[in-house]
């Protein structure tokens, strides 16, 4: 049998009693300090206004209003000294909501409140104080009262002396601020603007639909390109003369596929023979170059060679129409793919001596072709380097995540080991006591 001690030693009880008394004393001191602070606020209000009747409507200090309600409800818990102090400032212990108050007194109360909030607004305008929810609510009420003609002439004059905005939205319209955002807002909310505002913007030749203006400018560029080249298939080489036009053309095709283009714009593009299928346009363009190459109108180039190789490799995927077009000009689908001396056309179908010996890989290239080949090689190297750099960054991020995970796991293992040690220690103590 092991004896268990259930009685608490007297020394411990004495210590606990002292601690409780000290905590109670601290609480009493804090409560008295808070009470004295709120009493000083109420006394200052009474000296300024001549009464302690703080109304719930627009109270200047909601904490003070709540404190007054608590004093009335907890009068039995107040000390005689506190009751005496409140009586000295004519504190109203029993507030009767239905009590008849003279109109003159009510008028004076509301006027005093108005003047107090006006002084706060004046201090806020002079950047001598910060705003607060009660002041913001009062400002909103003044605008509503002004709209309903509930303000006196003196109050209106005082507010206008502070350059008070009765309609802040109209005042904000006249300010510039962020000009770009402001212009976007006018376009988005055109239906909400007044005729006067719309007229002022129209006098400045304001552009209501900037995207349409940009679209029309690009459309004029495409018309100019069509006049010069006879088609609307803008190649990358035209970027110097028509910057961004190729991207714009591709975007129009995407917009039509997504049904995000207007019928008016479709009709305008159709009028100049716009080709909506980019792949078909590219294939036709390369086929035209192949015809010119066969007739010795132009020299061979690597781009044309790769295109011819792709036609051979993808013969099964070509449409019958394209197969027939290539066959009609004598294109050899069975030519060796890697032979430098392979003929692109069948020998039996060469119609003129000038076409004999015409092959995919001529022994000499023009300077322009060589320059293009060098530029493509440089771009390929750059793209490869960028790809390697991205892979390196991705591997580095992965290593960081693995390292962080290992650190978390190590910390969890340490915590578990510490918990095991504590459990072992507690088990030893329990065994020893048993």
Tab-separated table of C-alpha atoms in Angstrom:
chain	number	residue	atom	x	y	z
A	1	UNK	CA	0.000	0.000	0.000
A	2	UNK	CA	1.327	3.392	-0.904
A	3	UNK	CA	-0.063	6.399	0.902
A	4	UNK	CA	-1.271	9.280	-1.286
A	5	UNK	CA	-1.299	12.807	0.085
A	6	UNK	CA	-4.658	14.525	-0.519
A	7	UNK	CA	-4.252	17.489	1.870
A	8	UNK	CA	-2.649	20.658	0.480
A	9	UNK	CA	0.033	22.122	2.754
A	10	UNK	CA	-0.889	25.325	4.571
A	11	UNK	CA	2.104	27.128	3.058
A	12	UNK	CA	0.743	26.471	-0.446
A	13	UNK	CA	-2.746	27.640	0.541
A	14	UNK	CA	-1.294	30.832	2.016
A	15	UNK	CA	0.690	31.521	-1.164
A	16	UNK	CA	-2.349	30.937	-3.367
A	17	UNK	CA	-4.431	33.256	-1.184
A	18	UNK	CA	-1.826	36.016	-1.449
A	19	UNK	CA	-1.666	35.612	-5.244
A	20	UNK	CA	-5.477	35.775	-5.494
A	21	UNK	CA	-5.601	38.908	-3.332
A	22	UNK	CA	-2.934	40.580	-5.471
A	23	UNK	CA	-4.750	39.678	-8.705
A	24	UNK	CA	-8.026	41.026	-7.278
A	25	UNK	CA	-6.270	44.228	-6.223
A	26	UNK	CA	-4.810	44.666	-9.731
A	27	UNK	CA	-8.224	44.170	-11.311
A	28	UNK	CA	-9.805	46.663	-8.936
A	29	UNK	CA	-7.121	49.236	-9.719
A	30	UNK	CA	-7.626	48.744	-13.484
A	31	UNK	CA	-11.414	49.022	-13.125
A	32	UNK	CA	-11.131	52.200	-11.030
A	33	UNK	CA	-8.672	53.693	-13.533
A	34	UNK	CA	-11.048	52.951	-16.426
A	35	UNK	CA	-14.000	54.338	-14.486
A	36	UNK	CA	-12.115	57.543	-13.663
A	37	UNK	CA	-11.115	58.010	-17.310
A	38	UNK	CA	-14.690	57.609	-18.583
A	39	UNK	CA	-15.982	59.886	-15.812
A	40	UNK	CA	-13.555	62.627	-16.896
A	41	UNK	CA	-14.849	62.319	-20.473
A	42	UNK	CA	-18.460	62.609	-19.293
A	43	UNK	CA	-17.636	65.588	-17.065
A	44	UNK	CA	-15.933	67.346	-19.999
A	45	UNK	CA	-19.007	66.688	-22.149
A	46	UNK	CA	-21.284	68.079	-19.407
A	47	UNK	CA	-19.166	71.238	-19.059
A	48	UNK	CA	-19.275	71.805	-22.831
A	49	UNK	CA	-22.938	71.000	-23.505
A	50	UNK	CA	-24.565	71.639	-20.112
A	51	UNK	CA	-26.054	68.121	-19.794
A	52	UNK	CA	-25.108	64.410	-19.757
A	53	UNK	CA	-27.843	63.266	-22.133
A	54	UNK	CA	-25.726	61.666	-24.886
A	55	UNK	CA	-28.138	60.418	-27.516
A	56	UNK	CA	-27.748	57.172	-29.398
A	57	UNK	CA	-28.226	59.046	-32.689
A	58	UNK	CA	-24.739	60.165	-33.805
A	59	UNK	CA	-23.055	59.868	-30.388
A	60	UNK	CA	-19.689	61.605	-30.305
A	61	UNK	CA	-18.166	58.702	-28.386
A	62	UNK	CA	-19.835	55.293	-28.607
A	63	UNK	CA	-17.655	53.901	-25.773
A	64	UNK	CA	-18.810	56.729	-23.504
A	65	UNK	CA	-22.433	56.102	-24.506
A	66	UNK	CA	-22.085	52.386	-23.636
A	67	UNK	CA	-20.393	53.290	-20.319
A	68	UNK	CA	-23.335	55.542	-19.381
A	69	UNK	CA	-25.801	52.709	-20.046
A	70	UNK	CA	-23.704	50.390	-17.838
A	71	UNK	CA	-23.733	52.916	-14.959
A	72	UNK	CA	-27.518	53.041	-15.067
A	73	UNK	CA	-27.876	49.251	-15.199
A	74	UNK	CA	-25.231	48.582	-12.504
A	75	UNK	CA	-26.011	51.389	-10.055
A	76	UNK	CA	-26.312	48.903	-7.164
A	77	UNK	CA	-22.699	47.787	-7.749
A	78	UNK	CA	-21.258	51.330	-7.684
A	79	UNK	CA	-19.606	52.769	-4.591
A	80	UNK	CA	-21.117	55.700	-2.719
A	81	UNK	CA	-18.251	57.899	-3.877
A	82	UNK	CA	-18.895	57.051	-7.553
A	83	UNK	CA	-22.629	57.730	-7.200
A	84	UNK	CA	-21.848	61.051	-5.532
A	85	UNK	CA	-19.491	62.072	-8.356
A	86	UNK	CA	-22.141	61.290	-10.969
A	87	UNK	CA	-24.829	63.197	-9.048
A	88	UNK	CA	-22.567	66.271	-8.981
A	89	UNK	CA	-22.780	66.539	-12.797
A	90	UNK	CA	-26.569	65.929	-12.836
A	91	UNK	CA	-26.277	62.396	-14.184
A	92	UNK	CA	-29.644	61.023	-15.406
A	93	UNK	CA	-30.079	57.638	-13.718
A	94	UNK	CA	-33.460	56.785	-15.193
A	95	UNK	CA	-33.641	57.443	-18.927
A	96	UNK	CA	-37.180	57.454	-20.233
A	97	UNK	CA	-37.353	56.987	-24.010
A	98	UNK	CA	-40.915	58.286	-24.086
A	99	UNK	CA	-40.085	61.376	-22.043
A	100	UNK	CA	-41.394	64.553	-23.666
A	101	UNK	CA	-38.455	66.775	-24.504
A	102	UNK	CA	-38.979	70.315	-25.516
A	103	UNK	CA	-38.387	71.058	-29.185
A	104	UNK	CA	-35.974	73.833	-28.388
A	105	UNK	CA	-33.810	71.503	-26.303
A	106	UNK	CA	-33.777	68.867	-29.045
A	107	UNK	CA	-32.899	71.522	-31.594
A	108	UNK	CA	-29.986	72.682	-29.470
A	109	UNK	CA	-28.725	69.092	-29.047
A	110	UNK	CA	-28.743	68.379	-32.784
A	111	UNK	CA	-27.167	71.733	-33.533
A	112	UNK	CA	-24.383	71.056	-31.054
A	113	UNK	CA	-23.780	67.650	-32.597
A	114	UNK	CA	-23.711	69.196	-36.072
A	115	UNK	CA	-21.187	71.798	-34.944
A	116	UNK	CA	-19.010	69.131	-33.309
A	117	UNK	CA	-18.898	67.023	-36.477
A	118	UNK	CA	-18.299	70.139	-38.564
A	119	UNK	CA	-15.227	70.977	-36.483
A	120	UNK	CA	-13.997	67.394	-36.901
A	121	UNK	CA	-14.461	67.653	-40.673
A	122	UNK	CA	-12.632	70.977	-40.698
A	123	UNK	CA	-9.729	69.465	-38.740
A	124	UNK	CA	-9.657	66.513	-41.115
A	125	UNK	CA	-9.493	68.829	-44.135
A	126	UNK	CA	-6.604	70.704	-42.559
A	127	UNK	CA	-4.915	67.310	-42.000
A	128	UNK	CA	-4.937	67.792	-38.258
A	129	UNK	CA	-6.903	64.602	-37.526
A	130	UNK	CA	-7.865	61.269	-39.049
A	131	UNK	CA	-11.298	60.264	-40.279
A	132	UNK	CA	-13.457	57.676	-38.482
A	133	UNK	CA	-16.694	55.787	-39.271
A	134	UNK	CA	-18.912	58.244	-37.379
A	135	UNK	CA	-17.547	61.205	-39.344
A	136	UNK	CA	-17.933	59.337	-42.641
A	137	UNK	CA	-21.555	58.499	-41.778
A	138	UNK	CA	-22.216	62.141	-40.854
A	139	UNK	CA	-20.746	63.342	-44.167
A	140	UNK	CA	-23.010	60.944	-46.063
A	141	UNK	CA	-26.015	62.249	-44.099
A	142	UNK	CA	-25.171	65.853	-45.012
A	143	UNK	CA	-25.240	64.946	-48.725
A	144	UNK	CA	-28.619	63.246	-48.328
A	145	UNK	CA	-29.989	66.174	-46.312
A	146	UNK	CA	-28.726	68.624	-48.933
A	147	UNK	CA	-30.458	66.616	-51.669
A	148	UNK	CA	-33.688	66.584	-49.623
A	149	UNK	CA	-33.350	70.325	-48.717
A	150	UNK	CA	-33.073	69.576	-44.994
A	151	UNK	CA	-30.021	71.772	-44.302
A	152	UNK	CA	-30.159	75.375	-43.206
A	153	UNK	CA	-28.649	78.194	-45.238
A	154	UNK	CA	-25.949	78.633	-42.597
A	155	UNK	CA	-25.011	74.940	-42.688
A	156	UNK	CA	-24.799	74.929	-46.486
A	157	UNK	CA	-22.587	78.031	-46.425
A	158	UNK	CA	-20.285	76.529	-43.772
A	159	UNK	CA	-19.886	73.311	-45.753
A	160	UNK	CA	-19.163	75.157	-48.991
A	161	UNK	CA	-16.542	77.244	-47.206
A	162	UNK	CA	-14.662	73.933	-46.825
A	163	UNK	CA	-15.060	73.243	-50.579
A	164	UNK	CA	-17.315	70.349	-49.647
A	165	UNK	CA	-18.326	68.163	-52.619
A	166	UNK	CA	-22.078	67.635	-52.552
A	167	UNK	CA	-21.725	65.213	-55.485
A	168	UNK	CA	-18.277	63.544	-55.234
A	169	UNK	CA	-18.787	61.544	-58.444
A	170	UNK	CA	-19.205	64.718	-60.498
A	171	UNK	CA	-16.155	66.268	-58.852
A	172	UNK	CA	-14.097	63.140	-59.515
A	173	UNK	CA	-15.094	63.275	-63.205
A	174	UNK	CA	-13.365	66.640	-63.556
A	175	UNK	CA	-10.135	65.335	-62.021
A	176	UNK	CA	-7.494	63.707	-64.157
A	177	UNK	CA	-5.927	61.108	-61.832
A	178	UNK	CA	-4.748	58.129	-63.834
A	179	UNK	CA	-5.672	59.308	-67.326
A	180	UNK	CA	-5.578	55.869	-68.921
A	181	UNK	CA	-7.864	54.304	-66.317
A	182	UNK	CA	-10.156	57.317	-66.436
A	183	UNK	CA	-10.525	57.067	-70.239
A	184	UNK	CA	-11.253	53.336	-69.975
A	185	UNK	CA	-13.912	54.070	-67.355
A	186	UNK	CA	-15.626	56.630	-69.601
A	187	UNK	CA	-15.796	54.090	-72.435
A	188	UNK	CA	-17.131	51.337	-70.171
A	189	UNK	CA	-19.793	53.585	-68.611
A	190	UNK	CA	-20.735	55.722	-71.586
A	191	UNK	CA	-24.431	55.025	-71.000
A	192	UNK	CA	-24.154	56.517	-67.503
A	193	UNK	CA	-22.569	59.793	-68.683
A	194	UNK	CA	-24.604	62.947	-69.076
A	195	UNK	CA	-25.106	64.474	-72.552
A	196	UNK	CA	-22.945	67.393	-71.428
A	197	UNK	CA	-20.040	65.093	-70.531
A	198	UNK	CA	-20.351	63.169	-73.808
A	199	UNK	CA	-20.357	66.472	-75.699
A	200	UNK	CA	-17.203	67.663	-73.930
A	201	UNK	CA	-15.396	64.437	-74.831
A	202	UNK	CA	-16.594	64.589	-78.430
A	203	UNK	CA	-15.222	68.132	-78.698
A	204	UNK	CA	-11.798	66.643	-77.885
A	205	UNK	CA	-12.235	63.998	-80.625
A	206	UNK	CA	-12.324	61.343	-77.893
A	207	UNK	CA	-11.936	57.808	-79.268
A	208	UNK	CA	-14.786	55.729	-77.871
A	209	UNK	CA	-13.653	52.473	-79.522
A	210	UNK	CA	-9.826	52.434	-79.544
A	211	UNK	CA	-9.648	48.781	-80.598
A	212	UNK	CA	-11.702	49.560	-83.696
A	213	UNK	CA	-9.368	52.435	-84.557
A	214	UNK	CA	-6.312	50.169	-84.255
A	215	UNK	CA	-8.053	47.466	-86.290
A	216	UNK	CA	-8.807	49.913	-89.091
A	217	UNK	CA	-5.178	51.092	-89.129
A	218	UNK	CA	-3.907	47.505	-89.518
A	219	UNK	CA	-6.545	46.842	-92.168
A	220	UNK	CA	-5.238	49.778	-94.213
A	221	UNK	CA	-1.705	48.333	-93.902
A	222	UNK	CA	-2.965	44.986	-95.190
A	223	UNK	CA	-4.653	46.695	-98.147
A	224	UNK	CA	-1.369	48.422	-98.956
A	225	UNK	CA	0.457	45.084	-98.714
A	226	UNK	CA	-2.128	43.537	-101.072
A	227	UNK	CA	-1.564	46.319	-103.631
A	228	UNK	CA	2.211	45.740	-103.548
A	229	UNK	CA	2.226	41.916	-103.496
A	230	UNK	CA	-1.075	40.835	-104.970
A	231	UNK	CA	-2.080	38.683	-101.978
A	232	UNK	CA	-2.743	38.893	-98.216
A	233	UNK	CA	-0.309	36.177	-97.052
A	234	UNK	CA	2.113	38.324	-95.082
A	235	UNK	CA	5.548	36.645	-94.765
A	236	UNK	CA	7.963	37.230	-91.869
A	237	UNK	CA	10.262	39.159	-94.212
A	238	UNK	CA	7.648	41.946	-94.423
A	239	UNK	CA	8.125	42.887	-90.753
A	240	UNK	CA	10.495	45.738	-91.603
A	241	UNK	CA	7.990	47.500	-93.862
A	242	UNK	CA	4.794	46.322	-92.120
A	243	UNK	CA	5.685	45.768	-88.431
A	244	UNK	CA	3.239	43.540	-86.565
A	245	UNK	CA	1.070	42.922	-89.626
A	246	UNK	CA	1.767	39.166	-89.830
A	247	UNK	CA	0.813	38.711	-86.163
A	248	UNK	CA	-2.347	40.773	-86.730
A	249	UNK	CA	-3.308	38.631	-89.733
A	250	UNK	CA	-2.921	35.421	-87.720
A	251	UNK	CA	-4.948	36.964	-84.919
A	252	UNK	CA	-7.859	37.666	-87.284
A	253	UNK	CA	-7.904	33.990	-88.296
A	254	UNK	CA	-7.943	32.944	-84.635
A	255	UNK	CA	-10.724	35.420	-83.872
A	256	UNK	CA	-12.883	34.009	-86.633
A	257	UNK	CA	-12.357	30.447	-85.386
A	258	UNK	CA	-13.352	31.608	-81.905
A	259	UNK	CA	-16.311	33.580	-83.363
A	260	UNK	CA	-14.929	36.738	-81.743
A	261	UNK	CA	-14.880	38.928	-84.856
A	262	UNK	CA	-17.723	41.086	-86.172
A	263	UNK	CA	-19.433	40.403	-89.470
A	264	UNK	CA	-18.461	43.884	-90.644
A	265	UNK	CA	-14.770	43.081	-90.201
A	266	UNK	CA	-15.189	39.710	-91.949
A	267	UNK	CA	-16.799	41.438	-94.936
A	268	UNK	CA	-14.008	44.008	-95.121
A	269	UNK	CA	-11.349	41.279	-95.166
A	270	UNK	CA	-13.276	39.240	-97.733
A	271	UNK	CA	-13.368	42.282	-100.022
A	272	UNK	CA	-9.581	42.202	-100.412
A	273	UNK	CA	-9.381	38.413	-100.834
A	274	UNK	CA	-8.226	37.569	-97.315
A	275	UNK	CA	-7.317	33.894	-96.917
A	276	UNK	CA	-8.805	32.590	-93.656
A	277	UNK	CA	-6.855	29.303	-93.738
A	278	UNK	CA	-3.221	30.061	-92.941
A	279	UNK	CA	-1.915	26.531	-93.626
A	280	UNK	CA	-3.591	26.460	-97.034
A	281	UNK	CA	-2.118	29.847	-97.880
A	282	UNK	CA	1.361	28.734	-96.834
A	283	UNK	CA	1.099	25.522	-98.863
A	284	UNK	CA	-0.027	27.428	-101.954
A	285	UNK	CA	2.799	29.900	-101.499
A	286	UNK	CA	5.394	27.125	-101.295
A	287	UNK	CA	3.846	25.361	-104.298
A	288	UNK	CA	4.156	28.584	-106.268
A	289	UNK	CA	7.838	28.822	-105.312
A	290	UNK	CA	8.306	25.223	-106.419
A	291	UNK	CA	6.804	26.077	-109.807
A	292	UNK	CA	9.137	29.068	-110.129
A	293	UNK	CA	12.097	26.913	-109.135
A	294	UNK	CA	11.204	24.330	-111.777
A	295	UNK	CA	11.024	27.036	-114.428
A	296	UNK	CA	14.342	28.501	-113.246
A	297	UNK	CA	12.664	31.756	-112.214
A	298	UNK	CA	14.257	31.578	-108.752
A	299	UNK	CA	17.116	29.731	-107.086
A	300	UNK	CA	16.676	26.814	-104.700
A	301	UNK	CA	16.708	27.443	-100.937
A	302	UNK	CA	16.740	25.218	-97.850
A	303	UNK	CA	13.189	26.216	-96.876
A	304	UNK	CA	11.851	24.928	-100.174
A	305	UNK	CA	13.950	21.764	-99.831
A	306	UNK	CA	12.514	20.992	-96.378
A	307	UNK	CA	9.005	21.645	-97.651
A	308	UNK	CA	9.529	19.176	-100.562
A	309	UNK	CA	10.907	16.591	-98.141
A	310	UNK	CA	7.855	17.031	-95.923
A	311	UNK	CA	5.534	16.468	-98.910
A	312	UNK	CA	7.261	13.147	-99.581
A	313	UNK	CA	7.177	12.053	-95.933
A	314	UNK	CA	3.538	13.055	-95.505
A	315	UNK	CA	2.316	11.815	-98.867
A	316	UNK	CA	-0.350	9.638	-97.246
A	317	UNK	CA	-1.772	12.678	-95.447
A	318	UNK	CA	-1.955	14.936	-98.505
A	319	UNK	CA	-5.317	15.577	-100.116
A	320	UNK	CA	-5.964	14.292	-103.618
A	321	UNK	CA	-6.066	17.855	-104.874
A	322	UNK	CA	-2.538	18.570	-103.634
A	323	UNK	CA	-1.215	15.266	-104.911
A	324	UNK	CA	-2.606	16.046	-108.348
A	325	UNK	CA	-1.066	19.542	-108.336
A	326	UNK	CA	2.367	18.141	-107.477
A	327	UNK	CA	2.037	15.321	-110.017
A	328	UNK	CA	1.073	17.736	-112.787
A	329	UNK	CA	4.396	19.582	-112.493
A	330	UNK	CA	6.342	16.317	-112.421
A	331	UNK	CA	7.148	16.185	-108.696
A	332	UNK	CA	8.919	12.909	-107.792
A	333	UNK	CA	7.459	11.506	-104.559
A	334	UNK	CA	9.912	8.559	-104.641
A	335	UNK	CA	13.141	10.577	-104.864
A	336	UNK	CA	15.838	9.506	-102.340
A	337	UNK	CA	15.427	11.564	-99.172
A	338	UNK	CA	19.137	12.050	-98.363
A	339	UNK	CA	20.789	12.003	-101.814
A	340	UNK	CA	22.323	15.427	-102.561
A	341	UNK	CA	22.027	14.835	-106.314
A	342	UNK	CA	18.412	13.673	-106.216
A	343	UNK	CA	16.083	15.221	-108.738
A	344	UNK	CA	12.903	16.805	-107.434
A	345	UNK	CA	11.089	16.068	-110.674
A	346	UNK	CA	10.714	12.894	-112.688
A	347	UNK	CA	13.153	12.784	-115.618
A	348	UNK	CA	10.534	11.688	-118.105
A	349	UNK	CA	8.470	14.785	-117.422
A	350	UNK	CA	11.107	17.461	-117.871
A	351	UNK	CA	9.692	19.572	-120.678
A	352	UNK	CA	12.658	21.869	-121.521
A	353	UNK	CA	16.457	21.638	-121.533
A	354	UNK	CA	16.633	24.483	-119.063
A	355	UNK	CA	15.025	22.249	-116.455
A	356	UNK	CA	17.544	19.399	-116.752
A	357	UNK	CA	19.883	19.023	-113.813
A	358	UNK	CA	17.521	20.934	-111.563
A	359	UNK	CA	17.965	19.436	-108.067
A	360	UNK	CA	17.225	20.055	-104.413
A	361	UNK	CA	20.789	20.732	-103.327
A	362	UNK	CA	22.571	22.947	-105.829
A	363	UNK	CA	26.315	23.160	-105.485
A	364	UNK	CA	26.182	26.906	-104.890
A	365	UNK	CA	23.868	29.153	-102.895
A	366	UNK	CA	23.248	32.824	-103.332
A	367	UNK	CA	24.575	35.181	-100.606
A	368	UNK	CA	21.015	35.818	-99.478
A	369	UNK	CA	20.405	32.080	-99.031
A	370	UNK	CA	23.654	31.673	-97.096
A	371	UNK	CA	22.740	34.596	-94.838
A	372	UNK	CA	19.365	33.058	-94.106
A	373	UNK	CA	20.976	29.699	-93.340
A	374	UNK	CA	23.425	31.335	-90.902
A	375	UNK	CA	20.645	33.257	-89.212
A	376	UNK	CA	18.588	30.089	-88.796
A	377	UNK	CA	21.560	28.258	-87.300
A	378	UNK	CA	22.135	31.112	-84.865
A	379	UNK	CA	18.465	31.087	-83.853
A	380	UNK	CA	18.571	27.320	-83.398
A	381	UNK	CA	21.647	27.602	-81.131
A	382	UNK	CA	19.996	30.362	-79.100
A	383	UNK	CA	16.809	28.373	-78.713
A	384	UNK	CA	18.811	25.320	-77.629
A	385	UNK	CA	20.722	27.414	-75.069
A	386	UNK	CA	17.478	28.871	-73.738
A	387	UNK	CA	16.013	25.379	-73.471
A	388	UNK	CA	19.089	24.171	-71.573
A	389	UNK	CA	18.883	27.187	-69.270
A	390	UNK	CA	15.209	26.481	-68.547
A	391	UNK	CA	16.047	22.840	-67.804
A	392	UNK	CA	18.824	23.962	-65.476
A	393	UNK	CA	16.500	26.335	-63.615
A	394	UNK	CA	13.833	23.643	-63.366
A	395	UNK	CA	16.349	21.140	-61.945
A	396	UNK	CA	17.600	23.766	-59.480
A	397	UNK	CA	14.050	24.447	-58.264
A	398	UNK	CA	13.472	20.725	-57.929
A	399	UNK	CA	16.669	20.374	-55.871
A	400	UNK	CA	15.541	23.225	-53.612
A	401	UNK	CA	12.175	21.568	-53.057
A	402	UNK	CA	13.854	18.225	-52.269
A	403	UNK	CA	16.239	19.944	-49.844
A	404	UNK	CA	13.352	21.709	-48.091
A	405	UNK	CA	11.425	18.431	-47.856
A	406	UNK	CA	14.474	16.668	-46.393
A	407	UNK	CA	14.859	19.420	-43.810
A	408	UNK	CA	11.197	19.095	-42.802
A	409	UNK	CA	11.539	15.330	-42.512
A	410	UNK	CA	14.701	15.714	-40.424
A	411	UNK	CA	12.910	18.152	-38.109
A	412	UNK	CA	9.988	15.737	-37.758
A	413	UNK	CA	12.410	12.909	-36.897
A	414	UNK	CA	14.072	15.106	-34.251
A	415	UNK	CA	10.680	15.950	-32.746
A	416	UNK	CA	9.725	12.274	-32.629
A	417	UNK	CA	13.038	11.363	-30.985
A	418	UNK	CA	12.513	14.064	-28.342
A	419	UNK	CA	8.977	12.782	-27.731
A	420	UNK	CA	10.298	9.230	-27.334
A	421	UNK	CA	12.894	10.459	-24.826
A	422	UNK	CA	10.206	12.266	-22.813
A	423	UNK	CA	7.992	9.184	-22.813
A	424	UNK	CA	10.915	6.985	-21.669
A	425	UNK	CA	11.726	9.415	-18.886
A	426	UNK	CA	8.098	9.545	-17.754
A	427	UNK	CA	7.949	5.731	-17.831
A	428	UNK	CA	11.076	5.462	-15.664
A	429	UNK	CA	9.604	7.889	-13.109
A	430	UNK	CA	6.310	5.980	-12.985
A	431	UNK	CA	8.158	2.672	-12.563
A	432	UNK	CA	10.328	4.120	-9.825
A	433	UNK	CA	7.313	5.486	-7.898
A	434	UNK	CA	5.487	2.221	-8.270
